[in-house]
Tab-separated table of C-alpha atoms in Angstrom:
chain	number	residue	atom	x	y	z
A	1290	MET	CA	10.608	18.830	11.026
A	1291	LYS	CA	11.091	19.842	7.525
A	1292	ALA	CA	14.671	19.470	7.677
A	1293	VAL	CA	14.444	16.029	9.467
A	1294	ALA	CA	12.391	14.941	7.176
A	1295	THR	CA	14.631	15.738	4.306
A	1296	THR	CA	17.419	14.381	5.857
A	1297	PHE	CA	15.903	10.929	6.130
A	1298	LEU	CA	14.147	10.888	2.349
A	1299	LEU	CA	16.840	12.461	0.358
A	1300	PRO	CA	18.997	9.390	1.064
A	1301	LEU	CA	15.772	7.226	-0.388
A	1302	ALA	CA	15.710	9.496	-3.507
A	1303	LEU	CA	19.134	9.488	-4.290
A	1304	ALA	CA	19.392	5.465	-3.645
A	1305	ALA	CA	16.361	5.030	-5.797
A	1306	PRO	CA	17.170	3.435	-9.506
A	1307	PRO	CA	16.922	6.099	-11.987
A	1308	ASN	CA	14.430	4.724	-14.187
A	1309	ILE	CA	11.560	5.227	-11.202
A	1310	PHE	CA	11.325	8.496	-12.640
A	1311	LYS	CA	10.858	7.443	-15.898
A	1312	ARG	CA	7.373	8.356	-17.768
A	1313	ALA	CA	5.295	5.618	-19.338
A	1314	LEU	CA	6.076	5.500	-22.887
A	1315	PRO	CA	3.547	4.315	-25.478
A	1316	ASP	CA	2.714	1.139	-26.961
A	1317	HIS	CA	4.800	-0.506	-29.472
A	1318	THR	CA	1.755	-0.457	-32.057
A	1319	PRO	CA	2.154	-2.167	-35.438
A	1320	VAL	CA	3.141	0.989	-38.183
A	1321	ASN	CA	2.166	0.572	-41.888
A	1322	ILE	CA	5.173	1.741	-44.182
A	1323	PRO	CA	3.866	1.094	-47.619
A	1324	ASN	CA	6.818	2.045	-49.345
A	1325	PHE	CA	9.425	0.862	-47.317
A	1326	ASP	CA	11.822	-1.628	-49.453
A	1327	GLY	CA	12.839	-3.573	-46.569
A	1328	PHE	CA	16.697	-3.583	-47.868
A	1329	ASP	CA	19.632	-2.350	-45.578
A	1330	ALA	CA	21.236	0.686	-45.950
A	1331	ASN	CA	25.276	1.488	-46.771
A	1332	CYS	CA	26.095	4.741	-44.533
A	1333	GLY	CA	29.381	5.398	-45.024
A	1334	GLY	CA	30.553	1.759	-45.093
A	1335	THR	CA	28.731	0.570	-42.622
A	1336	THR	CA	25.379	-1.333	-42.839
A	1337	ILE	CA	21.914	-0.527	-40.941
A	1338	ALA	CA	19.699	-3.500	-41.046
A	1339	ALA	CA	16.408	-2.920	-42.594
A	1340	ASP	CA	14.521	-3.900	-39.237
A	1341	ASP	CA	16.369	-1.615	-37.408
A	1342	ILE	CA	15.819	1.401	-40.069
A	1343	PHE	CA	11.888	-0.034	-39.807
A	1344	ASN	CA	11.790	-0.206	-35.895
A	1345	ALA	CA	12.851	3.455	-36.124
A	1346	VAL	CA	10.003	4.616	-37.811
A	1347	ALA	CA	7.522	2.915	-36.234
A	1348	TRP	CA	8.491	3.836	-32.748
A	1349	GLY	CA	9.062	7.237	-33.710
A	1350	THR	CA	5.146	7.174	-35.299
A	1351	ASN	CA	4.053	5.652	-31.981
A	1352	LEU	CA	5.662	8.652	-29.804
A	1353	GLN	CA	4.542	11.110	-32.250
A	1354	ARG	CA	0.971	10.144	-32.295
A	1355	ALA	CA	0.687	10.047	-28.711
A	1356	GLY	CA	2.686	13.377	-28.414
A	1357	GLN	CA	5.405	12.400	-26.838
A	1358	THR	CA	9.121	12.367	-27.086
A	1359	VAL	CA	12.506	10.896	-25.611
A	1360	GLY	CA	15.830	12.376	-25.409
A	1361	SER	CA	17.681	15.765	-24.769
A	1362	ASN	CA	16.982	16.682	-28.146
A	1363	ASN	CA	13.236	15.164	-28.184
A	1364	TYR	CA	12.831	12.847	-30.996
A	1365	PRO	CA	11.266	12.346	-33.217
A	1366	HIS	CA	11.471	16.018	-34.383
A	1367	TYR	CA	11.336	17.803	-37.585
A	1368	TYR	CA	14.082	17.349	-40.308
A	1369	GLY	CA	14.377	20.307	-42.317
A	1370	ASN	CA	16.731	18.663	-44.843
A	1371	GLY	CA	19.167	21.394	-44.735
A	1372	GLU	CA	21.699	19.072	-46.732
A	1373	ALA	CA	18.905	19.015	-49.908
A	1374	PHE	CA	18.525	15.685	-50.198
A	1375	LYS	CA	16.239	13.718	-53.093
A	1376	PHE	CA	14.107	11.575	-51.188
A	1377	GLN	CA	12.584	8.444	-52.784
A	1378	ASP	CA	8.750	8.942	-51.894
A	1379	ASP	CA	7.872	12.966	-53.359
A	1380	LEU	CA	5.793	13.298	-50.044
A	1381	CYS	CA	9.250	13.732	-48.213
A	1382	ASN	CA	10.354	16.617	-50.509
A	1383	GLN	CA	7.404	18.542	-49.707
A	1384	GLN	CA	8.142	19.449	-46.316
A	1385	PRO	CA	4.717	18.682	-45.522
A	1386	GLN	CA	2.979	20.832	-42.179
A	1387	ASN	CA	6.174	19.941	-40.816
A	1388	ASN	CA	5.450	16.318	-40.625
A	1389	ARG	CA	8.999	15.098	-41.777
A	1390	GLN	CA	10.311	13.701	-38.571
A	1391	GLU	CA	13.555	12.320	-37.655
A	1392	PHE	CA	14.434	9.557	-35.452
A	1393	PRO	CA	17.919	7.842	-34.181
A	1394	ILE	CA	18.498	4.439	-35.335
A	1395	VAL	CA	19.673	1.736	-32.457
A	1396	LYS	CA	21.152	-1.414	-33.697
A	1397	GLY	CA	18.649	-4.367	-32.286
A	1398	ASP	CA	16.406	-2.180	-30.348
A	1399	THR	CA	14.508	1.389	-30.493
A	1400	TYR	CA	15.977	4.742	-28.886
A	1401	ASP	CA	14.615	5.312	-25.466
A	1402	GLY	CA	15.883	8.556	-25.015
A	1403	ASP	CA	19.679	7.518	-23.133
A	1404	PRO	CA	22.074	10.206	-24.876
A	1405	ASP	CA	24.651	7.276	-25.062
A	1406	ASP	CA	22.506	5.298	-27.509
A	1407	ALA	CA	21.295	8.432	-30.373
A	1408	GLY	CA	24.422	7.310	-32.135
A	1409	LEU	CA	25.319	8.534	-35.539
A	1410	TYR	CA	22.128	7.303	-37.934
A	1411	ARG	CA	18.575	8.680	-38.486
A	1412	ALA	CA	15.821	7.299	-40.109
A	1413	ILE	CA	13.524	10.183	-41.769
A	1414	TYR	CA	9.956	9.885	-42.364
A	1415	VAL	CA	6.693	11.907	-42.825
A	1416	HIS	CA	4.022	11.002	-40.329
A	1417	ASP	CA	0.713	13.185	-39.692
A	1418	PRO	CA	-0.304	12.202	-36.428
A	1419	ASN	CA	-3.923	13.503	-37.071
A	1420	SER	CA	-4.053	11.189	-40.148
A	1421	GLN	CA	-6.436	8.404	-39.857
A	1422	PRO	CA	-5.427	4.747	-39.390
A	1423	ASP	CA	-4.846	1.786	-42.234
A	1424	PHE	CA	-8.028	-0.801	-42.365
A	1425	GLU	CA	-6.495	-2.743	-39.529
A	1426	GLY	CA	-6.514	0.346	-37.060
A	1427	ASN	CA	-2.581	0.906	-37.324
A	1428	PRO	CA	-1.247	4.292	-38.011
A	1429	THR	CA	0.704	4.686	-41.550
A	1430	SER	CA	4.058	6.519	-42.214
A	1431	THR	CA	6.178	7.123	-45.306
A	1432	TYR	CA	10.062	6.346	-45.578
A	1433	CYS	CA	11.922	8.902	-46.613
A	1434	GLY	CA	15.670	7.830	-46.289
A	1435	THR	CA	18.508	6.927	-43.650
A	1436	ILE	CA	20.934	9.452	-43.518
A	1437	TYR	CA	23.993	9.720	-40.459
A	1438	HIS	CA	26.023	12.295	-39.332
A	1439	ALA	CA	29.358	11.993	-40.910
A	1440	GLY	CA	31.337	14.688	-39.168
A	1441	SER	CA	31.759	16.676	-36.337
A	1442	ASP	CA	29.965	19.770	-37.518
A	1443	ASN	CA	26.312	17.815	-36.856
A	1444	SER	CA	25.686	17.703	-40.951
A	1445	PHE	CA	24.294	14.491	-42.333
A	1446	LYS	CA	25.313	12.233	-45.011
A	1447	GLY	CA	22.964	10.119	-46.973
A	1448	CYS	CA	22.584	6.285	-46.947
A	1449	ASP	CA	20.050	5.454	-49.579
A	1450	VAL	CA	19.519	9.036	-50.459
A	1451	SER	CA	21.812	11.841	-52.096
A	1452	THR	CA	21.994	15.284	-53.112
């Protein structure tokens, strides 16, 4: 009987669209990023739009608050700063309780876990998921900077940060 059921159900499961198995992601709650200057970043000759940077930080913050990650690299995840960047905000330079995070920047969208969309560019931010929301009830994050993969060795170079 099990073999018969498998024979009939397996083709249906394989024919199902892949996103039917995706888990529900949190809502895109507005995020307060008070130190974000709203300027585009120049990453090795490529301009990264300020809106895309903001959206990456906001979506990473929403995922972090929900205790969720996306993609095979589990974004957002801790960014250890092996390159010793000097970030714009002192909080970002302190490695506070492993709350400095890395999240992919996607042009005109937000990263949803598709490995082909992770690209080269990352927004770095600090967010404590246990922090209190702002006066409007929205989470707050601190923008640290934008970085990018410049070569095949997986190291980063700074866009609006330097070493």
